mmCIF file of C-alpha atoms in Angstrom:
data_model
loop_
_atom_site.group_PDB
_atom_site.id
_atom_site.type_symbol
_atom_site.label_atom_id
_atom_site.label_comp_id
_atom_site.label_asym_id
_atom_site.label_seq_id
_atom_site.Cartn_x
_atom_site.Cartn_y
_atom_site.Cartn_z
ATOM 1 C CA UNK I 190 4.928 5.269 -1.625
ATOM 2 C CA UNK I 191 2.362 3.067 -3.336
ATOM 3 C CA UNK I 192 0.075 0.915 -1.187
ATOM 4 C CA UNK I 193 -2.257 -1.854 -2.327
ATOM 5 C CA UNK I 194 -5.390 -2.473 -0.251
ATOM 6 C CA UNK I 195 -7.047 -5.872 -0.783
ATOM 7 C CA UNK I 196 -10.750 -6.263 -0.001
ATOM 8 C CA UNK I 197 -13.034 -9.285 0.071
ATOM 9 C CA UNK I 198 -15.547 -10.119 -2.665
ATOM 10 C CA UNK I 199 -17.523 -12.499 -0.420
ATOM 11 C CA UNK I 200 -20.968 -11.325 0.659
ATOM 12 C CA UNK I 201 -22.663 -14.122 2.659
ATOM 13 C CA UNK I 202 -22.208 -15.318 6.259
ATOM 14 C CA UNK I 203 -21.954 -19.026 5.601
ATOM 15 C CA UNK I 204 -25.390 -20.657 5.354
ATOM 16 C CA UNK I 205 -27.158 -18.044 7.486
ATOM 17 C CA UNK I 206 -28.447 -16.042 4.519
ATOM 18 C CA UNK I 207 -27.164 -12.912 6.240
ATOM 19 C CA UNK I 208 -24.927 -10.445 4.382
ATOM 20 C CA UNK I 209 -21.284 -9.803 5.121
ATOM 21 C CA UNK I 210 -18.303 -8.280 3.369
ATOM 22 C CA UNK I 211 -15.563 -5.864 4.390
ATOM 23 C CA UNK I 212 -15.711 -3.721 7.535
ATOM 24 C CA UNK I 213 -15.943 -0.055 6.603
ATOM 25 C CA UNK I 214 -13.810 1.341 9.446
ATOM 26 C CA UNK I 215 -11.002 -1.060 8.524
ATOM 27 C CA UNK I 216 -10.919 0.378 5.020
ATOM 28 C CA UNK I 217 -11.631 4.022 5.786
ATOM 29 C CA UNK I 218 -9.249 4.714 8.669
ATOM 30 C CA UNK I 219 -6.201 3.103 6.983
ATOM 31 C CA UNK I 220 -7.139 4.709 3.649
ATOM 32 C CA UNK I 221 -6.823 8.172 5.140
ATOM 33 C CA UNK I 222 -3.731 7.237 7.140
ATOM 34 C CA UNK I 223 -2.046 6.241 3.881
ATOM 35 C CA UNK I 224 -3.377 9.316 2.106
ATOM 36 C CA UNK I 225 -2.021 11.569 4.880
ATOM 37 C CA UNK I 226 1.373 9.917 4.442
ATOM 38 C CA UNK I 227 1.341 10.864 0.767
ATOM 39 C CA UNK I 228 0.836 7.332 -0.505
ATOM 40 C CA UNK I 229 -0.788 6.424 -3.779
ATOM 41 C CA UNK I 230 -3.539 3.918 -2.965
ATOM 42 C CA UNK I 231 -4.889 1.158 -5.206
ATOM 43 C CA UNK I 232 -7.879 -0.967 -4.165
ATOM 44 C CA UNK I 233 -8.204 -4.585 -5.329
ATOM 45 C CA UNK I 234 -10.481 -7.560 -4.692
ATOM 46 C CA UNK I 235 -10.768 -11.128 -6.012
ATOM 47 C CA UNK I 236 -13.621 -10.313 -8.394
ATOM 48 C CA UNK I 237 -12.853 -6.656 -9.017
ATOM 49 C CA UNK I 238 -15.482 -3.942 -9.122
ATOM 50 C CA UNK I 239 -17.568 -2.974 -6.104
ATOM 51 C CA UNK I 240 -16.768 -5.192 -3.095
ATOM 52 C CA UNK I 241 -19.585 -5.992 -0.654
ATOM 53 C CA UNK I 242 -19.827 -3.867 2.471
ATOM 54 C CA UNK I 243 -20.844 -5.563 5.704
ATOM 55 C CA UNK I 244 -23.982 -3.516 6.442
ATOM 56 C CA UNK I 245 -23.408 -3.823 10.184
ATOM 57 C CA UNK I 246 -20.222 -1.795 9.801
ATOM 58 C CA UNK I 247 -22.259 1.177 8.612
ATOM 59 C CA UNK I 248 -24.759 1.130 11.471
ATOM 60 C CA UNK I 249 -24.703 4.307 13.603
ATOM 61 C CA UNK I 250 -22.909 2.628 16.491
ATOM 62 C CA UNK I 251 -19.980 1.652 14.263
ATOM 63 C CA UNK I 252 -19.651 4.852 12.262
ATOM 64 C CA UNK I 253 -16.583 6.984 12.881
ATOM 65 C CA UNK I 254 -15.180 10.229 11.547
ATOM 66 C CA UNK I 255 -13.226 8.156 9.027
ATOM 67 C CA UNK I 256 -16.257 6.200 7.797
ATOM 68 C CA UNK I 257 -18.338 9.349 7.430
ATOM 69 C CA UNK I 258 -15.496 11.041 5.594
ATOM 70 C CA UNK I 259 -15.118 8.080 3.244
ATOM 71 C CA UNK I 260 -18.815 7.920 2.440
ATOM 72 C CA UNK I 261 -18.788 11.629 1.535
ATOM 73 C CA UNK I 262 -15.572 11.357 -0.474
ATOM 74 C CA UNK I 263 -16.579 11.057 -4.141
ATOM 75 C CA UNK I 264 -13.082 10.082 -5.282
ATOM 76 C CA UNK I 265 -12.763 7.362 -2.619
ATOM 77 C CA UNK I 266 -16.200 5.859 -3.261
ATOM 78 C CA UNK I 267 -15.559 5.877 -7.013
ATOM 79 C CA UNK I 268 -12.289 4.048 -6.409
ATOM 80 C CA UNK I 269 -14.097 1.519 -4.223
ATOM 81 C CA UNK I 270 -16.659 0.903 -6.959
ATOM 82 C CA UNK I 271 -13.942 -0.090 -9.427
ATOM 83 C CA UNK I 272 -11.445 -2.235 -7.521
ATOM 84 C CA UNK I 273 -8.837 -4.028 -9.619
ATOM 85 C CA UNK I 274 -9.251 -7.814 -9.950
ATOM 86 C CA UNK I 275 -6.568 -9.592 -7.920
ATOM 87 C CA UNK I 276 -5.358 -11.617 -10.898
ATOM 88 C CA UNK I 277 -4.228 -8.368 -12.528
ATOM 89 C CA UNK I 278 -2.130 -7.204 -9.586
ATOM 90 C CA UNK I 279 1.677 -7.432 -9.596
ATOM 91 C CA UNK I 280 3.509 -7.006 -6.266
ATOM 92 C CA UNK I 281 6.349 -5.363 -8.207
ATOM 93 C CA UNK I 282 4.101 -2.327 -8.719
ATOM 94 C CA UNK I 283 3.680 -1.651 -4.990
ATOM 95 C CA UNK I 284 5.690 -0.932 -1.857
ATOM 96 C CA UNK I 285 3.312 -2.613 0.604
ATOM 97 C CA UNK I 286 -0.059 -4.316 0.920
ATOM 98 C CA UNK I 287 -2.795 -3.855 3.520
ATOM 99 C CA UNK I 288 -5.760 -6.198 4.076
ATOM 100 C CA UNK I 289 -8.853 -4.762 5.813
ATOM 101 C CA UNK I 290 -11.038 -7.293 7.575
ATOM 102 C CA UNK I 291 -14.703 -7.985 7.973
ATOM 103 C CA UNK I 292 -15.916 -11.577 7.949
ATOM 104 C CA UNK I 293 -15.793 -11.887 4.150
ATOM 105 C CA UNK I 294 -12.035 -12.622 3.904
ATOM 106 C CA UNK I 295 -12.545 -15.795 5.943
ATOM 107 C CA UNK I 296 -14.275 -17.378 2.950
ATOM 108 C CA UNK I 297 -12.552 -15.977 -0.139
ATOM 109 C CA UNK I 298 -9.176 -14.401 0.630
ATOM 110 C CA UNK I 299 -8.175 -17.266 2.923
ATOM 111 C CA UNK I 300 -8.481 -19.657 -0.027
ATOM 112 C CA UNK I 301 -7.821 -17.408 -3.050
ATOM 113 C CA UNK I 302 -4.708 -18.548 -4.907
ATOM 114 C CA UNK I 303 -4.040 -15.050 -6.266
ATOM 115 C CA UNK I 304 -4.139 -13.582 -2.771
ATOM 116 C CA UNK I 305 -1.875 -16.319 -1.428
ATOM 117 C CA UNK I 306 0.637 -15.757 -4.235
ATOM 118 C CA UNK I 307 0.402 -11.999 -3.760
ATOM 119 C CA UNK I 308 1.340 -12.141 -0.079
ATOM 120 C CA UNK I 309 4.117 -14.616 -0.778
ATOM 121 C CA UNK I 310 5.374 -12.301 -3.533
ATOM 122 C CA UNK I 311 5.440 -9.241 -1.289
ATOM 123 C CA UNK I 312 7.346 -11.077 1.448
ATOM 124 C CA UNK I 313 9.798 -12.623 -1.035
ATOM 125 C CA UNK I 314 10.491 -9.123 -2.371
ATOM 126 C CA UNK I 315 11.136 -7.762 1.117
ATOM 127 C CA UNK I 316 7.962 -5.673 1.156
ATOM 128 C CA UNK I 317 5.735 -5.358 4.231
ATOM 129 C CA UNK I 318 2.302 -6.964 4.564
ATOM 130 C CA UNK I 319 -0.334 -5.757 7.035
ATOM 131 C CA UNK I 320 -3.639 -7.447 7.866
ATOM 132 C CA UNK I 321 -6.242 -6.472 10.448
ATOM 133 C CA UNK I 322 -9.064 -8.170 12.395
ATOM 134 C CA UNK I 323 -10.345 -11.143 10.321
ATOM 135 C CA UNK I 324 -7.959 -10.429 7.447
ATOM 136 C CA UNK I 325 -5.080 -12.363 9.072
ATOM 137 C CA UNK I 326 -7.249 -15.331 8.058
ATOM 138 C CA UNK I 327 -5.865 -14.672 4.572
ATOM 139 C CA UNK I 328 -2.534 -16.035 5.872
ATOM 140 C CA UNK I 329 -4.045 -19.503 6.344
ATOM 141 C CA UNK I 330 -2.290 -21.130 3.369
ATOM 142 C CA UNK I 331 0.536 -18.611 2.827
ATOM 143 C CA UNK I 332 3.993 -20.156 2.942
ATOM 144 C CA UNK I 333 7.402 -18.664 3.545
ATOM 145 C CA UNK I 334 10.483 -19.286 1.423
ATOM 146 C CA UNK I 335 11.219 -22.368 3.546
ATOM 147 C CA UNK I 336 7.891 -23.958 2.595
ATOM 148 C CA UNK I 337 6.522 -23.648 6.100
ATOM 149 C CA UNK I 338 3.514 -21.482 7.057
ATOM 150 C CA UNK I 339 4.500 -17.835 6.880
ATOM 151 C CA UNK I 340 3.304 -17.230 10.439
ATOM 152 C CA UNK I 341 5.315 -20.159 11.860
ATOM 153 C CA UNK I 342 7.476 -18.755 14.654
ATOM 154 C CA UNK I 343 6.303 -15.179 14.017
ATOM 155 C CA UNK I 344 4.626 -12.831 16.467
ATOM 156 C CA UNK I 345 1.041 -12.337 15.254
ATOM 157 C CA UNK I 346 -2.423 -11.261 16.314
ATOM 158 C CA UNK I 347 -5.925 -11.248 14.839
ATOM 159 C CA UNK I 348 -9.578 -11.382 15.836
ATOM 160 C CA UNK I 349 -9.777 -13.259 19.136
ATOM 161 C CA UNK I 350 -11.911 -16.289 19.893
ATOM 162 C CA UNK I 351 -13.674 -14.288 22.598
ATOM 163 C CA UNK I 352 -14.434 -11.441 20.187
ATOM 164 C CA UNK I 353 -15.908 -13.981 17.767
ATOM 165 C CA UNK I 354 -17.993 -15.405 20.600
ATOM 166 C CA UNK I 355 -19.210 -11.904 21.443
ATOM 167 C CA UNK I 356 -20.594 -11.421 17.925
ATOM 168 C CA UNK I 357 -22.104 -14.935 18.083
ATOM 169 C CA UNK I 358 -20.459 -16.219 14.917
ATOM 170 C CA UNK I 359 -18.152 -18.887 16.346
ATOM 171 C CA UNK I 360 -20.274 -21.638 14.783
ATOM 172 C CA UNK I 361 -20.715 -19.779 11.466
ATOM 173 C CA UNK I 362 -17.195 -18.857 10.373
ATOM 174 C CA UNK I 363 -15.185 -21.522 8.496
ATOM 175 C CA UNK I 364 -12.405 -21.292 11.088
ATOM 176 C CA UNK I 365 -11.342 -19.118 14.013
ATOM 177 C CA UNK I 366 -8.539 -16.665 13.254
ATOM 178 C CA UNK I 367 -6.864 -17.101 16.638
ATOM 179 C CA UNK I 368 -6.938 -20.904 16.436
ATOM 180 C CA UNK I 369 -5.660 -20.954 12.849
ATOM 181 C CA UNK I 370 -2.725 -18.660 13.592
ATOM 182 C CA UNK I 371 -1.734 -20.835 16.553
ATOM 183 C CA UNK I 372 -2.172 -24.067 14.558
ATOM 184 C CA UNK I 373 0.160 -22.696 11.864
ATOM 185 C CA UNK I 374 2.861 -22.035 14.446
ATOM 186 C CA UNK I 375 2.178 -18.362 15.020
ATOM 187 C CA UNK I 376 3.219 -16.875 18.357
ATOM 188 C CA UNK I 377 -0.202 -15.394 19.000
ATOM 189 C CA UNK I 378 -0.682 -12.418 21.323
ATOM 190 C CA UNK I 379 -3.753 -10.344 22.086
ATOM 191 C CA UNK I 380 -4.862 -7.337 24.048
ATOM 192 C CA UNK I 381 -8.227 -6.780 25.715
ATOM 193 C CA UNK I 382 -11.193 -7.442 23.446
ATOM 194 C CA UNK I 383 -12.142 -4.478 21.219
ATOM 195 C CA UNK I 384 -9.065 -2.451 22.199
ATOM 196 C CA UNK I 385 -6.270 -1.544 19.752
ATOM 197 C CA UNK I 386 -3.524 -4.162 19.553
ATOM 198 C CA UNK I 387 -0.939 -4.317 16.770
ATOM 199 C CA UNK I 388 1.974 -6.730 16.433
ATOM 200 C CA UNK I 389 4.932 -6.214 14.109
ATOM 201 C CA UNK I 390 7.335 -9.036 13.275
ATOM 202 C CA UNK I 391 9.702 -8.181 10.460
ATOM 203 C CA UNK I 392 7.681 -7.650 7.297
ATOM 204 C CA UNK I 393 4.449 -8.887 8.897
ATOM 205 C CA UNK I 394 2.095 -6.480 10.682
ATOM 206 C CA UNK I 395 -1.155 -7.737 12.192
ATOM 207 C CA UNK I 396 -3.960 -5.951 14.032
ATOM 208 C CA UNK I 397 -6.445 -7.591 16.368
ATOM 209 C CA UNK I 398 -9.776 -5.904 15.640
ATOM 210 C CA UNK I 399 -11.444 -2.840 14.052
ATOM 211 C CA UNK I 400 -9.905 -0.530 16.642
ATOM 212 C CA UNK I 401 -6.481 -1.738 15.477
ATOM 213 C CA UNK I 402 -6.949 -0.749 11.832
ATOM 214 C CA UNK I 403 -5.575 2.791 11.964
ATOM 215 C CA UNK I 404 -2.664 1.863 14.289
ATOM 216 C CA UNK I 405 -1.793 -1.021 11.941
ATOM 217 C CA UNK I 406 -1.797 1.372 8.978
ATOM 218 C CA UNK I 407 0.453 3.784 10.854
ATOM 219 C CA UNK I 408 2.804 0.912 11.683
ATOM 220 C CA UNK I 409 2.946 0.036 7.977
ATOM 221 C CA UNK I 410 3.757 3.643 7.038
ATOM 222 C CA UNK I 411 6.471 3.731 9.699
ATOM 223 C CA UNK I 412 7.915 0.498 8.339
ATOM 224 C CA UNK I 413 8.000 1.908 4.814
ATOM 225 C CA UNK I 414 9.708 5.090 5.978
ATOM 226 C CA UNK I 415 12.317 3.082 7.855
ATOM 227 C CA UNK I 416 12.943 0.854 4.871
ATOM 228 C CA UNK I 417 11.945 -2.822 4.772
#
């Protein structure tokens, strides 16, 4: 089992001057879920190298056993510091792909042609794709084999409008994940804000928020064990 994890390279919250990036829990918890399943893990990002961490995700209130473990894991942090550039990644080399969130993906992965082609390549090859929290924003321009949006007619979830309102970034983000998924024809469903909620529809697995990251990873492992 070989799993690709794709992280953002974007480090600024729009024009606010505030930093952003990937959300640590959404990398760390899935990373160890995949490791526990015996998977080989490769980390990638649009620019390669060290991706930007959203500093808020490492504040005491957001730290978890998984984040603390990751930060003290020399092999994991070394891997994070040397992510593979997306343009060097071939879906044929992997069994599945997982996208952690954080606000960063809203700016780069949503528009990155290599990311778009990567997701389309995984789906075309019958390989599962999982995205959590803001990362479903990376599906914005992804098309299915029929030329329609990949999410059209599919059961999906992602960061809710009310969760975005709660973090006071509704007017900062380039689009709202919930609205975009609905506009692209997705059959959007959500659970209570900040509670785990994962939706699986064929090869597509989506998680609503940070609390959904580990359950989404487990759903991806289960899918791989069942066979795509």
